[in-house]
mmCIF file of C-alpha atoms in Angstrom:
data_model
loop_
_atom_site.group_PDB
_atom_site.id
_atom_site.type_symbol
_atom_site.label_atom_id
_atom_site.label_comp_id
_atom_site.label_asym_id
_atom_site.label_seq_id
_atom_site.Cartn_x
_atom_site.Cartn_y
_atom_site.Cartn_z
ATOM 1 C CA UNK A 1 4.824 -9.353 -20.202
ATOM 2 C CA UNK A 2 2.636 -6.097 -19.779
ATOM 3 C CA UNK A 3 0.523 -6.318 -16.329
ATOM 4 C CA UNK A 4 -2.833 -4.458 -15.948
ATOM 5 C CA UNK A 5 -4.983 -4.320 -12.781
ATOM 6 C CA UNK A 6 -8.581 -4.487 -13.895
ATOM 7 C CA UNK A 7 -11.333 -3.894 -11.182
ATOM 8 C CA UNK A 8 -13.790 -6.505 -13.227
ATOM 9 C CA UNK A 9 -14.662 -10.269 -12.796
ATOM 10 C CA UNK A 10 -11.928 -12.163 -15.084
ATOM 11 C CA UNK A 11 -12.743 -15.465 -16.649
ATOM 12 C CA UNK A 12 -11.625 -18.197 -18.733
ATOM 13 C CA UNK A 13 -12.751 -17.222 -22.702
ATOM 14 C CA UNK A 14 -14.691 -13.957 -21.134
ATOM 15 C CA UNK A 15 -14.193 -10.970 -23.593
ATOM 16 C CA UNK A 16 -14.081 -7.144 -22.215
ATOM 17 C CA UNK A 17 -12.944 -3.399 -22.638
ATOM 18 C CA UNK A 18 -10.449 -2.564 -20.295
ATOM 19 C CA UNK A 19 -11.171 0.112 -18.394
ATOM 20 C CA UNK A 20 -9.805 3.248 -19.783
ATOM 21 C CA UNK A 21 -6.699 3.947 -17.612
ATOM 22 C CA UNK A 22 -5.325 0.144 -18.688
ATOM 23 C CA UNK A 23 -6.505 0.612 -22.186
ATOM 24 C CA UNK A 24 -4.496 3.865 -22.563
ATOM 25 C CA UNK A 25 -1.474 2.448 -21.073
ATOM 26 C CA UNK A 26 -2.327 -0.265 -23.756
ATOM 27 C CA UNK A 27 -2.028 2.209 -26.262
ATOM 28 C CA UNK A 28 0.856 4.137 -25.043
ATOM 29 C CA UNK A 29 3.167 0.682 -25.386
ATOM 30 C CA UNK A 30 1.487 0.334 -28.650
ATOM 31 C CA UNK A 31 0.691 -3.012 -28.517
ATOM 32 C CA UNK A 32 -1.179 -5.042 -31.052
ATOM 33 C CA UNK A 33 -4.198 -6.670 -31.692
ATOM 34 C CA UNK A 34 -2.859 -10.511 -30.808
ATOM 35 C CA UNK A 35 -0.481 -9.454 -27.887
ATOM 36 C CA UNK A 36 -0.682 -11.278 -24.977
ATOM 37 C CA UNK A 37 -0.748 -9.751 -21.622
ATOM 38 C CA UNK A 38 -1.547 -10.369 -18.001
ATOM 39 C CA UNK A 39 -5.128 -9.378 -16.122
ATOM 40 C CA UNK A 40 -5.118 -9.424 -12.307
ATOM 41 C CA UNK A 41 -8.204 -8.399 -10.347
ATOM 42 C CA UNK A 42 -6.336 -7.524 -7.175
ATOM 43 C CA UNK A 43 -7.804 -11.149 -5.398
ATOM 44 C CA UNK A 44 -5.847 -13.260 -5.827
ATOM 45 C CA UNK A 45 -3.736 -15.025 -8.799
ATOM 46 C CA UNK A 46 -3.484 -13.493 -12.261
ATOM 47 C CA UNK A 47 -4.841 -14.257 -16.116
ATOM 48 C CA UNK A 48 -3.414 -14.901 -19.121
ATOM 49 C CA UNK A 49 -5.365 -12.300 -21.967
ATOM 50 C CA UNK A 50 -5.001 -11.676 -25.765
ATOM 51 C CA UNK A 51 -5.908 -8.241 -27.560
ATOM 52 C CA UNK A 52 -8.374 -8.814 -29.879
ATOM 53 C CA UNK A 53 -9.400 -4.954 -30.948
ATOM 54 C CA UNK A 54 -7.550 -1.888 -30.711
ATOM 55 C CA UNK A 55 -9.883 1.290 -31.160
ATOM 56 C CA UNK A 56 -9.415 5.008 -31.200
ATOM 57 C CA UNK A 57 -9.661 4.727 -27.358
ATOM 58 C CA UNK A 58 -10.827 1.292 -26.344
ATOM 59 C CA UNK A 59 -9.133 -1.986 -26.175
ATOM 60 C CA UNK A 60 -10.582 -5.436 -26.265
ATOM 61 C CA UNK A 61 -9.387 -8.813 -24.501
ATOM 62 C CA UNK A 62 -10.063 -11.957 -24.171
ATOM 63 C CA UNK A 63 -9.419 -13.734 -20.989
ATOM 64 C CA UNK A 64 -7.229 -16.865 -21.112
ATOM 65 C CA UNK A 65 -5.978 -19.047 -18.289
ATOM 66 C CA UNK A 66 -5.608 -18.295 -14.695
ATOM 67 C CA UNK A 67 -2.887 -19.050 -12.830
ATOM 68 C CA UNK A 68 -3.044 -19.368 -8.801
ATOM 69 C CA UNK A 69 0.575 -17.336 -8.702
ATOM 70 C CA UNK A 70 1.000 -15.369 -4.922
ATOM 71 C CA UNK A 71 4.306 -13.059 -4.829
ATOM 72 C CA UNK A 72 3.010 -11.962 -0.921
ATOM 73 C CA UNK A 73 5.082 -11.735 2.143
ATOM 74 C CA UNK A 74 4.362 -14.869 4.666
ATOM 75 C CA UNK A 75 3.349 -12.039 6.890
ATOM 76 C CA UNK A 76 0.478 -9.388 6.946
ATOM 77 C CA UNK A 77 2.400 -5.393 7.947
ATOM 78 C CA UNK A 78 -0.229 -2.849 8.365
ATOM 79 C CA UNK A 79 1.263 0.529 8.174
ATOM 80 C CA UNK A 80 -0.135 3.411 10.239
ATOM 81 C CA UNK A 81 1.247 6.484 9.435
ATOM 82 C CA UNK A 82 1.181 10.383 9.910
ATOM 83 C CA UNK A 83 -0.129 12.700 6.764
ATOM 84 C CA UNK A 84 3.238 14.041 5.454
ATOM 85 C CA UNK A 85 3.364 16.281 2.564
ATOM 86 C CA UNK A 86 1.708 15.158 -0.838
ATOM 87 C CA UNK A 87 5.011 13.923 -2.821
ATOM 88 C CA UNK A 88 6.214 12.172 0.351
ATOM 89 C CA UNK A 89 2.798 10.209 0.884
ATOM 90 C CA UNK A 90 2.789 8.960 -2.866
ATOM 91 C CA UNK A 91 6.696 7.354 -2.747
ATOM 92 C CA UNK A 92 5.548 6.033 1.072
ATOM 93 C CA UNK A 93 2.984 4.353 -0.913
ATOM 94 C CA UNK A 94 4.435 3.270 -3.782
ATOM 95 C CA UNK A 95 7.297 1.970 -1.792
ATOM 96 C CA UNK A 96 5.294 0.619 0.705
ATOM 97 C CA UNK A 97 3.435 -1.505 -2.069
ATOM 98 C CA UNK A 98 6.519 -2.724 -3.465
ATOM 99 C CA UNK A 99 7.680 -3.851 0.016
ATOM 100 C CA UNK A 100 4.204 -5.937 0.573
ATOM 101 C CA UNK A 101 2.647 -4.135 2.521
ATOM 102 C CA UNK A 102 -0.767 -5.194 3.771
ATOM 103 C CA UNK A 103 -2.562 -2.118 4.076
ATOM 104 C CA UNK A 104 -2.112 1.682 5.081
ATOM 105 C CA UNK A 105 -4.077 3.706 7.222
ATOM 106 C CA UNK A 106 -3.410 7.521 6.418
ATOM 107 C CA UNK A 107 -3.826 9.458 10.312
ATOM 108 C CA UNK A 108 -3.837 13.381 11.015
ATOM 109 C CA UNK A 109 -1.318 14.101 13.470
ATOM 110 C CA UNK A 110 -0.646 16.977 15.710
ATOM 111 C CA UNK A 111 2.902 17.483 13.334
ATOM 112 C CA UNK A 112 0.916 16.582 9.722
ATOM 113 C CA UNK A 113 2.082 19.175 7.267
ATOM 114 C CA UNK A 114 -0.995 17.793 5.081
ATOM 115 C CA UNK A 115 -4.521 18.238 6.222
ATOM 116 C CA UNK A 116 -7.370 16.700 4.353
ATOM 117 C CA UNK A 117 -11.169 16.758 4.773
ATOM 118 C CA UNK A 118 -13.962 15.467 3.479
ATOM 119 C CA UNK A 119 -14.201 15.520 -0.405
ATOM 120 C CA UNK A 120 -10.309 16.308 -0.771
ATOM 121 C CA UNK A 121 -9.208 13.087 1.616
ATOM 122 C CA UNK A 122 -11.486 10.662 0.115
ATOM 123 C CA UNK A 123 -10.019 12.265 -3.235
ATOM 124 C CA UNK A 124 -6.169 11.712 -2.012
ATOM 125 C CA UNK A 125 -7.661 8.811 -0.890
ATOM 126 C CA UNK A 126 -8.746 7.299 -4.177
ATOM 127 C CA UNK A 127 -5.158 8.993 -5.924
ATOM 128 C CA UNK A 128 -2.954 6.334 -3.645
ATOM 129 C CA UNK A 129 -4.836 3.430 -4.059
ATOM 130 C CA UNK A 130 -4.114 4.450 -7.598
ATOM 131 C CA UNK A 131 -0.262 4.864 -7.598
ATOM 132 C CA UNK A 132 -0.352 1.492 -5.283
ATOM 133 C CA UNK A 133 -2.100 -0.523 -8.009
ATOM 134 C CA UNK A 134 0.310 0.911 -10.709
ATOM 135 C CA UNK A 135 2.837 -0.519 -7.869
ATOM 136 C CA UNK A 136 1.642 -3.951 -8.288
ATOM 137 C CA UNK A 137 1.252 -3.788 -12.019
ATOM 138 C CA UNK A 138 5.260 -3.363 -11.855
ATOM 139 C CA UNK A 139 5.766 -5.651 -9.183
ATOM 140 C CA UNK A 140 4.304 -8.608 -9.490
ATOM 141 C CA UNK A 141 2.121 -8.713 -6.578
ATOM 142 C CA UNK A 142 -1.551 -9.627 -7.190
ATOM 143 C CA UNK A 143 -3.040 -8.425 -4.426
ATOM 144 C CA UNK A 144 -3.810 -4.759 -3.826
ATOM 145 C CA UNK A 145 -2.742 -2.793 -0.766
ATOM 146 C CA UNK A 146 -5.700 -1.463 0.647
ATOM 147 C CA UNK A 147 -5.337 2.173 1.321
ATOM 148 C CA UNK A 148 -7.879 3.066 4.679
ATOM 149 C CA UNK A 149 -9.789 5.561 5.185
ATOM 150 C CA UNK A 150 -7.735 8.858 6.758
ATOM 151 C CA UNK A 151 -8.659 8.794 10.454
ATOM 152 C CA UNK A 152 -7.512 11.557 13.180
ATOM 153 C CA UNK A 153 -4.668 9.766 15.991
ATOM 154 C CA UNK A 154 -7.741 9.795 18.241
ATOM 155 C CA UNK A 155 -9.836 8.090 16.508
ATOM 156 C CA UNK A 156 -7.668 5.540 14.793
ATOM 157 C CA UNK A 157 -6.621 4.521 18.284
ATOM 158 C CA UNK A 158 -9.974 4.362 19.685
ATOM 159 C CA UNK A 159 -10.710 1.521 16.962
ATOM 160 C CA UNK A 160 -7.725 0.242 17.153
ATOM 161 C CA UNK A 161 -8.660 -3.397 18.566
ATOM 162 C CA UNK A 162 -8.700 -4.972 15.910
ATOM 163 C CA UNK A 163 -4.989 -4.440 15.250
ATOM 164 C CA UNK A 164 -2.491 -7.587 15.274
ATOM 165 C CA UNK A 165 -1.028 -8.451 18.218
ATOM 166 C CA UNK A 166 2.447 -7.199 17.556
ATOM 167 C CA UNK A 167 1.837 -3.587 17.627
ATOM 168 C CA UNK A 168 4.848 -1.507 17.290
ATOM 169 C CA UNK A 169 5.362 2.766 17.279
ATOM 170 C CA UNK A 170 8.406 4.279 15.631
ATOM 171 C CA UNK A 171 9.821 6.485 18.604
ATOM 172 C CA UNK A 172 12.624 8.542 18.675
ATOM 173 C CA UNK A 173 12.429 8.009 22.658
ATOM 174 C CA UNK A 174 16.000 6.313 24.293
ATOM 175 C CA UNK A 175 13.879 3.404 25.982
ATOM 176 C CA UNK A 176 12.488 2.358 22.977
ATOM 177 C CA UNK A 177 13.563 -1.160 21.203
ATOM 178 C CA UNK A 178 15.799 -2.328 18.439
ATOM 179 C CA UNK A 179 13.712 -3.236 15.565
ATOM 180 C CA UNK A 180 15.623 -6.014 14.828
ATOM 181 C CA UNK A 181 15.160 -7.581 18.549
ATOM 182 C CA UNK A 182 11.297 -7.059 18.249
ATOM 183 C CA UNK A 183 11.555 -8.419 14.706
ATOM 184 C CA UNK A 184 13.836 -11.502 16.008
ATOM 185 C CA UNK A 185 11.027 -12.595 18.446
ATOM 186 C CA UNK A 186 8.134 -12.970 15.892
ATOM 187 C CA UNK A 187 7.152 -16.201 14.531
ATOM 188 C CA UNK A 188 7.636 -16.431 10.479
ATOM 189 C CA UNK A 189 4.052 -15.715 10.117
ATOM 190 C CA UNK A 190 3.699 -13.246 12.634
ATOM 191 C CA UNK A 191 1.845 -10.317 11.590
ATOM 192 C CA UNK A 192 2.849 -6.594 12.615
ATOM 193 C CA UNK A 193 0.902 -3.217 12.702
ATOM 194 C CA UNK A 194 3.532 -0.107 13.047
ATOM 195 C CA UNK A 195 2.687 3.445 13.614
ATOM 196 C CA UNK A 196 5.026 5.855 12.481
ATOM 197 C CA UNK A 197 4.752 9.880 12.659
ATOM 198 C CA UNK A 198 4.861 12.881 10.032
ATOM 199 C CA UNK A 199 7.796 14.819 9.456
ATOM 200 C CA UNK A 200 8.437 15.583 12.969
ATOM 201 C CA UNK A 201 7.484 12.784 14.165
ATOM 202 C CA UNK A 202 4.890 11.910 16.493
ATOM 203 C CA UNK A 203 4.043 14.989 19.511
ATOM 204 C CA UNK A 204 5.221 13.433 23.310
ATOM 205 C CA UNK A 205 1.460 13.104 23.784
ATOM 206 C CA UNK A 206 1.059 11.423 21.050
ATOM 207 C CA UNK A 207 3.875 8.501 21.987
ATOM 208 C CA UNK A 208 3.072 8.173 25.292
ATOM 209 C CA UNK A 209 -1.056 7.615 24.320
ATOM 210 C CA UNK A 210 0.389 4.528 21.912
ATOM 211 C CA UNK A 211 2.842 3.017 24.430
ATOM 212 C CA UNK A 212 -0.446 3.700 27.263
ATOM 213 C CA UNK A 213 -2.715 1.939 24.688
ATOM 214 C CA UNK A 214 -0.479 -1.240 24.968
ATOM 215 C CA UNK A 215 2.125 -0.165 21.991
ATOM 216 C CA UNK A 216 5.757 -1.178 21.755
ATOM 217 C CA UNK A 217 8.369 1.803 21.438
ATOM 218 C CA UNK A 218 10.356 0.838 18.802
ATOM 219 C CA UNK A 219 13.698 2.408 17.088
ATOM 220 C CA UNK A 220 15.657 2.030 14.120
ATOM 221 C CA UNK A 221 18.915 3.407 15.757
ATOM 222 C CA UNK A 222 21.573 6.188 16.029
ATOM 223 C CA UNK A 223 20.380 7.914 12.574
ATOM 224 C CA UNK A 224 17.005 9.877 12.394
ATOM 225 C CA UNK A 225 15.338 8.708 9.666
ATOM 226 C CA UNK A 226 12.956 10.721 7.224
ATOM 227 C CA UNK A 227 9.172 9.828 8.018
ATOM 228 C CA UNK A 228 8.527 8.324 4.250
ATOM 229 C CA UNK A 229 12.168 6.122 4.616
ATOM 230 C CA UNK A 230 12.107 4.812 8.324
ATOM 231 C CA UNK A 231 8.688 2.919 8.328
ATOM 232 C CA UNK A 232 9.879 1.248 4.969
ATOM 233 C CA UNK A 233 13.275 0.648 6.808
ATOM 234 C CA UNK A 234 11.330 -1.628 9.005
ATOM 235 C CA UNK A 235 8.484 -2.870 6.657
ATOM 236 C CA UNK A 236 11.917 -4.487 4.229
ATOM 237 C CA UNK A 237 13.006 -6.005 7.504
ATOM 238 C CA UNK A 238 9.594 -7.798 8.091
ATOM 239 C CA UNK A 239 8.504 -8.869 4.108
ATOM 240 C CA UNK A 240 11.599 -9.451 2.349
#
């Protein structure tokens, strides 16, 4: 059945518009006036919903019943990761979404072929948490991935005590751990935030200021890795 993420309060019997990015994906599977789809809100669980009007560019539902259905991992990965270039970023994040990923946090690095600044990043910033909802729509999950404001390695690491306890940085260094003996030690539930670089990689300075701030140097072995595949190399390990 046809999933749409709708950023509105659902209820039983309520009657709407989508908004007009659902209703013209709505239109372009030319559905019907009395097809049934499903209505998530990104919060949890997801609605039954009927088309009742079809316009020139406006669609009309009504809201059936909600069901308390979770697809999420049984732990919470927040992704930290180094502004790579524009096509790279969107598959990280589709990906990433598809993987259940709790949240990413885009960070200017010292090796970020993208750059973004005021008006453009909160722009880019607004275009992923688009292709991540379109991620859920095809994947089942009802909850969103919440994409984080872009924050400079300085200052994401300055605020960075909030972070889980297991705190992990993709390094390329030889002292750093197997992912899969850092990932055997964690309890079922136990959630993980994991910085990984640009293309590149992160700068020496740059791994040596995590693993001073109290990170764990992790690796995924022999191969080098591209910096949109290795971070979901690990984030499958951890949610699936």
């Amino acid at each position: 059945m046809p999933r749409f993420h709708v950023a509105l309060p659902l209820s039983t019997d309520a009657e709407l518009a989508l908004p007009p990015g659902a209703a013209r994906h709505v239109q372009v599977l030319r559905l019907q006036p009395g097809g049934a789809i499903t209505l998530f809100d990104g919060t949890g669980g997801e609605w039954d919903a009927t088309i009742t009007r079809m316009g020139r560019s406006d669609v009309q539902v009504r809201v059936g019943a909600h069901h308390a259905v979770e697809r999420e991992s049984t732990r919470a990965v927040h992704l930290v990761v180094g502004l790579m270039a524009a096509e790279r970023m969107d598959w990280l994040v589709e990906k990433a979404t598809e993987l259940g990923a709790a949240s990413l946090t885009p960070v200017l690095m010292a090796r970020s072929s993208l750059r973004l600044s005021g008006e453009r990043a909160e722009k880019k910033r607004a275009h992923w948490q688009a292709v991540s909802n379109a991620a859920c729509e095809q994947s089942g999950r009802n909850r969103l991935l919440d994409v984080r404001e872009q924050l400079t390695f300085q200052e994401y690491f300055r605020n960075a005590t909030n972070a889980t306890p297991a705190r992990w940085v993709l390094s390329l260094a030889p002292d750093a751990r197997p992912v899969a003996v850092c990932a055997a030690a964690l309890s079922p539930t136990g959630d993980v935030t994991m910085v990984s670089g640009p293309e590149g990689g992160l700068s020496s300075e740059e791994d040596a200021a995590a693993r001073a701030a109290g990170w764990q140097p992790i690796t995924l072995g022999a191969r080098v890795l591209r910096a949109e595949t290795a971070p979901l190399a690990v984030l499958a390990r951890l949610t699936l």
